[in-house]
Amino acid sequence: MNPNIYEAALDLGATPMQALWKVIIPEIRPGMISGFMLALTLSIDDFAVTVFTIGNQGLETLSTYIYADARKGGLTPELRPLSAIIFVVVLALLIVLNYRADKAKKKYE
């Protein structure tokens, strides 16, 4: 990201808040979205790290909940719809992002 874009927006009459919302946020949005998706994926997937970092404070993430539930003898019925909801949300997000990227690509062709 070019650091002069923010200053250029200010020079062209934007307030600092307008420059933030109209210039900076659109520039960093893809990184924010991909960082969120990566953090969500790693928090669900990386069970070993989660077990060693939560300690014994009673904190429970989704992966530790599933592990503890599976050790008790089976998965509770709440986990099936939760898994389906996570799948549908991620699928919808990917479809929307791909559609928007394709639409923007066609716009500039």
PDB file of C-alpha atoms in Angstrom:
ATOM      1  CA  MET A   1       0.000   0.000   0.000  1.00  0.00           C
ATOM      2  CA  ASN A   2       1.307   3.392  -0.940  1.00  0.00           C
ATOM      3  CA  PRO A   3       1.547   5.544   2.227  1.00  0.00           C
ATOM      4  CA  ASN A   4       1.014   8.723   0.193  1.00  0.00           C
ATOM      5  CA  ILE A   5      -2.577   7.803  -0.737  1.00  0.00           C
ATOM      6  CA  TYR A   6      -3.878   8.851   2.687  1.00  0.00           C
ATOM      7  CA  GLU A   7      -2.079  12.176   2.490  1.00  0.00           C
ATOM      8  CA  ALA A   8      -3.339  12.697  -1.062  1.00  0.00           C
ATOM      9  CA  ALA A   9      -6.920  12.177   0.137  1.00  0.00           C
ATOM     10  CA  LEU A  10      -6.367  14.760   2.859  1.00  0.00           C
ATOM     11  CA  ASP A  11      -4.873  17.199   0.327  1.00  0.00           C
ATOM     12  CA  LEU A  12      -7.915  16.741  -1.911  1.00  0.00           C
ATOM     13  CA  GLY A  13     -10.260  17.862   0.877  1.00  0.00           C
ATOM     14  CA  ALA A  14     -11.239  14.682   2.695  1.00  0.00           C
ATOM     15  CA  THR A  15     -11.457  14.729   6.457  1.00  0.00           C
ATOM     16  CA  PRO A  16      -9.273  12.202   8.278  1.00  0.00           C
ATOM     17  CA  MET A  17     -12.331  10.015   8.934  1.00  0.00           C
ATOM     18  CA  GLN A  18     -13.412  10.165   5.287  1.00  0.00           C
ATOM     19  CA  ALA A  19      -9.881   9.287   4.198  1.00  0.00           C
ATOM     20  CA  LEU A  20      -9.891   6.352   6.569  1.00  0.00           C
ATOM     21  CA  TRP A  21     -13.229   4.956   5.356  1.00  0.00           C
ATOM     22  CA  LYS A  22     -12.874   5.770   1.657  1.00  0.00           C
ATOM     23  CA  VAL A  23      -9.150   5.119   1.133  1.00  0.00           C
ATOM     24  CA  ILE A  24      -7.505   3.068   3.871  1.00  0.00           C
ATOM     25  CA  ILE A  25     -10.276   0.568   4.679  1.00  0.00           C
ATOM     26  CA  PRO A  26     -10.856  -0.454   1.020  1.00  0.00           C
ATOM     27  CA  GLU A  27      -7.103  -0.961   0.633  1.00  0.00           C
ATOM     28  CA  ILE A  28      -6.766  -3.221   3.660  1.00  0.00           C
ATOM     29  CA  ARG A  29     -10.173  -4.988   3.430  1.00  0.00           C
ATOM     30  CA  PRO A  30      -8.864  -8.047   1.523  1.00  0.00           C
ATOM     31  CA  GLY A  31      -6.184  -8.548   4.164  1.00  0.00           C
ATOM     32  CA  MET A  32      -8.701  -8.135   6.960  1.00  0.00           C
ATOM     33  CA  ILE A  33     -11.072 -10.682   5.428  1.00  0.00           C
ATOM     34  CA  SER A  34      -8.360 -13.225   4.683  1.00  0.00           C
ATOM     35  CA  GLY A  35      -6.870 -12.754   8.156  1.00  0.00           C
ATOM     36  CA  PHE A  36     -10.276 -13.338   9.727  1.00  0.00           C
ATOM     37  CA  MET A  37     -10.836 -16.469   7.664  1.00  0.00           C
ATOM     38  CA  LEU A  38      -7.360 -17.776   8.473  1.00  0.00           C
ATOM     39  CA  ALA A  39      -7.813 -17.113  12.199  1.00  0.00           C
ATOM     40  CA  LEU A  40     -11.192 -18.851  12.184  1.00  0.00           C
ATOM     41  CA  THR A  41      -9.821 -21.827  10.274  1.00  0.00           C
ATOM     42  CA  LEU A  42      -6.786 -22.185  12.521  1.00  0.00           C
ATOM     43  CA  SER A  43      -8.848 -21.848  15.693  1.00  0.00           C
ATOM     44  CA  ILE A  44     -11.062 -24.715  14.561  1.00  0.00           C
ATOM     45  CA  ASP A  45      -8.318 -26.820  13.035  1.00  0.00           C
ATOM     46  CA  ASP A  46      -5.264 -26.415  15.247  1.00  0.00           C
ATOM     47  CA  PHE A  47      -6.343 -28.532  18.194  1.00  0.00           C
ATOM     48  CA  ALA A  48      -2.880 -29.307  19.574  1.00  0.00           C
ATOM     49  CA  VAL A  49      -1.891 -25.659  19.937  1.00  0.00           C
ATOM     50  CA  THR A  50      -5.251 -24.830  21.495  1.00  0.00           C
ATOM     51  CA  VAL A  51      -4.959 -27.554  24.115  1.00  0.00           C
ATOM     52  CA  PHE A  52      -1.521 -26.377  25.190  1.00  0.00           C
ATOM     53  CA  THR A  53      -2.390 -22.671  25.260  1.00  0.00           C
ATOM     54  CA  ILE A  54      -5.768 -22.620  27.036  1.00  0.00           C
ATOM     55  CA  GLY A  55      -4.389 -24.016  30.279  1.00  0.00           C
ATOM     56  CA  ASN A  56      -6.817 -25.075  32.984  1.00  0.00           C
ATOM     57  CA  GLN A  57      -8.873 -21.894  33.175  1.00  0.00           C
ATOM     58  CA  GLY A  58     -12.033 -23.530  31.878  1.00  0.00           C
ATOM     59  CA  LEU A  59     -11.813 -21.908  28.468  1.00  0.00           C
ATOM     60  CA  GLU A  60     -13.319 -23.992  25.723  1.00  0.00           C
ATOM     61  CA  THR A  61     -12.947 -23.490  21.995  1.00  0.00           C
ATOM     62  CA  LEU A  62     -14.903 -25.389  19.392  1.00  0.00           C
ATOM     63  CA  SER A  63     -12.095 -27.874  18.759  1.00  0.00           C
ATOM     64  CA  THR A  64     -11.625 -28.642  22.465  1.00  0.00           C
ATOM     65  CA  TYR A  65     -15.387 -28.949  22.925  1.00  0.00           C
ATOM     66  CA  ILE A  66     -15.610 -31.477  20.084  1.00  0.00           C
ATOM     67  CA  TYR A  67     -12.635 -33.420  21.473  1.00  0.00           C
ATOM     68  CA  ALA A  68     -14.066 -33.535  25.019  1.00  0.00           C
ATOM     69  CA  ASP A  69     -17.480 -34.502  23.667  1.00  0.00           C
ATOM     70  CA  ALA A  70     -16.035 -37.283  21.508  1.00  0.00           C
ATOM     71  CA  ARG A  71     -14.134 -38.682  24.505  1.00  0.00           C
ATOM     72  CA  LYS A  72     -17.401 -38.937  26.442  1.00  0.00           C
ATOM     73  CA  GLY A  73     -18.730 -41.419  23.943  1.00  0.00           C
ATOM     74  CA  GLY A  74     -20.175 -39.519  21.042  1.00  0.00           C
ATOM     75  CA  LEU A  75     -20.946 -36.161  19.571  1.00  0.00           C
ATOM     76  CA  THR A  76     -23.919 -34.184  20.813  1.00  0.00           C
ATOM     77  CA  PRO A  77     -26.666 -33.323  18.324  1.00  0.00           C
ATOM     78  CA  GLU A  78     -25.822 -29.590  18.498  1.00  0.00           C
ATOM     79  CA  LEU A  79     -22.558 -30.112  16.630  1.00  0.00           C
ATOM     80  CA  ARG A  80     -24.151 -31.296  13.389  1.00  0.00           C
ATOM     81  CA  PRO A  81     -26.156 -28.114  12.734  1.00  0.00           C
ATOM     82  CA  LEU A  82     -23.241 -25.998  13.940  1.00  0.00           C
ATOM     83  CA  SER A  83     -20.965 -27.675  11.415  1.00  0.00           C
ATOM     84  CA  ALA A  84     -23.579 -27.163   8.709  1.00  0.00           C
ATOM     85  CA  ILE A  85     -23.929 -23.483   9.619  1.00  0.00           C
ATOM     86  CA  ILE A  86     -20.162 -22.949   9.499  1.00  0.00           C
ATOM     87  CA  PHE A  87     -20.000 -24.722   6.132  1.00  0.00           C
ATOM     88  CA  VAL A  88     -22.872 -22.683   4.652  1.00  0.00           C
ATOM     89  CA  VAL A  89     -21.473 -19.364   5.923  1.00  0.00           C
ATOM     90  CA  VAL A  90     -18.011 -20.070   4.507  1.00  0.00           C
ATOM     91  CA  LEU A  91     -19.492 -21.283   1.212  1.00  0.00           C
ATOM     92  CA  ALA A  92     -21.721 -18.188   0.916  1.00  0.00           C
ATOM     93  CA  LEU A  93     -18.785 -15.911   1.731  1.00  0.00           C
ATOM     94  CA  LEU A  94     -16.639 -17.548  -0.930  1.00  0.00           C
ATOM     95  CA  ILE A  95     -19.410 -17.343  -3.533  1.00  0.00           C
ATOM     96  CA  VAL A  96     -20.037 -13.662  -2.800  1.00  0.00           C
ATOM     97  CA  LEU A  97     -16.338 -12.776  -2.870  1.00  0.00           C
ATOM     98  CA  ASN A  98     -15.773 -14.676  -6.121  1.00  0.00           C
ATOM     99  CA  TYR A  99     -18.853 -13.078  -7.694  1.00  0.00           C
ATOM    100  CA  ARG A 100     -17.694  -9.595  -6.706  1.00  0.00           C
ATOM    101  CA  ALA A 101     -14.183 -10.252  -7.978  1.00  0.00           C
ATOM    102  CA  ASP A 102     -15.554 -11.562 -11.274  1.00  0.00           C
ATOM    103  CA  LYS A 103     -17.873  -8.583 -11.590  1.00  0.00           C
ATOM    104  CA  ALA A 104     -15.014  -6.149 -10.926  1.00  0.00           C
ATOM    105  CA  LYS A 105     -12.838  -7.979 -13.437  1.00  0.00           C
ATOM    106  CA  LYS A 106     -15.523  -7.724 -16.135  1.00  0.00           C
ATOM    107  CA  LYS A 107     -16.018  -4.041 -15.323  1.00  0.00           C
ATOM    108  CA  TYR A 108     -12.394  -3.217 -16.122  1.00  0.00           C
ATOM    109  CA  GLU A 109     -12.184  -5.329 -19.295  1.00  0.00           C
TER     110      GLU A 109
END
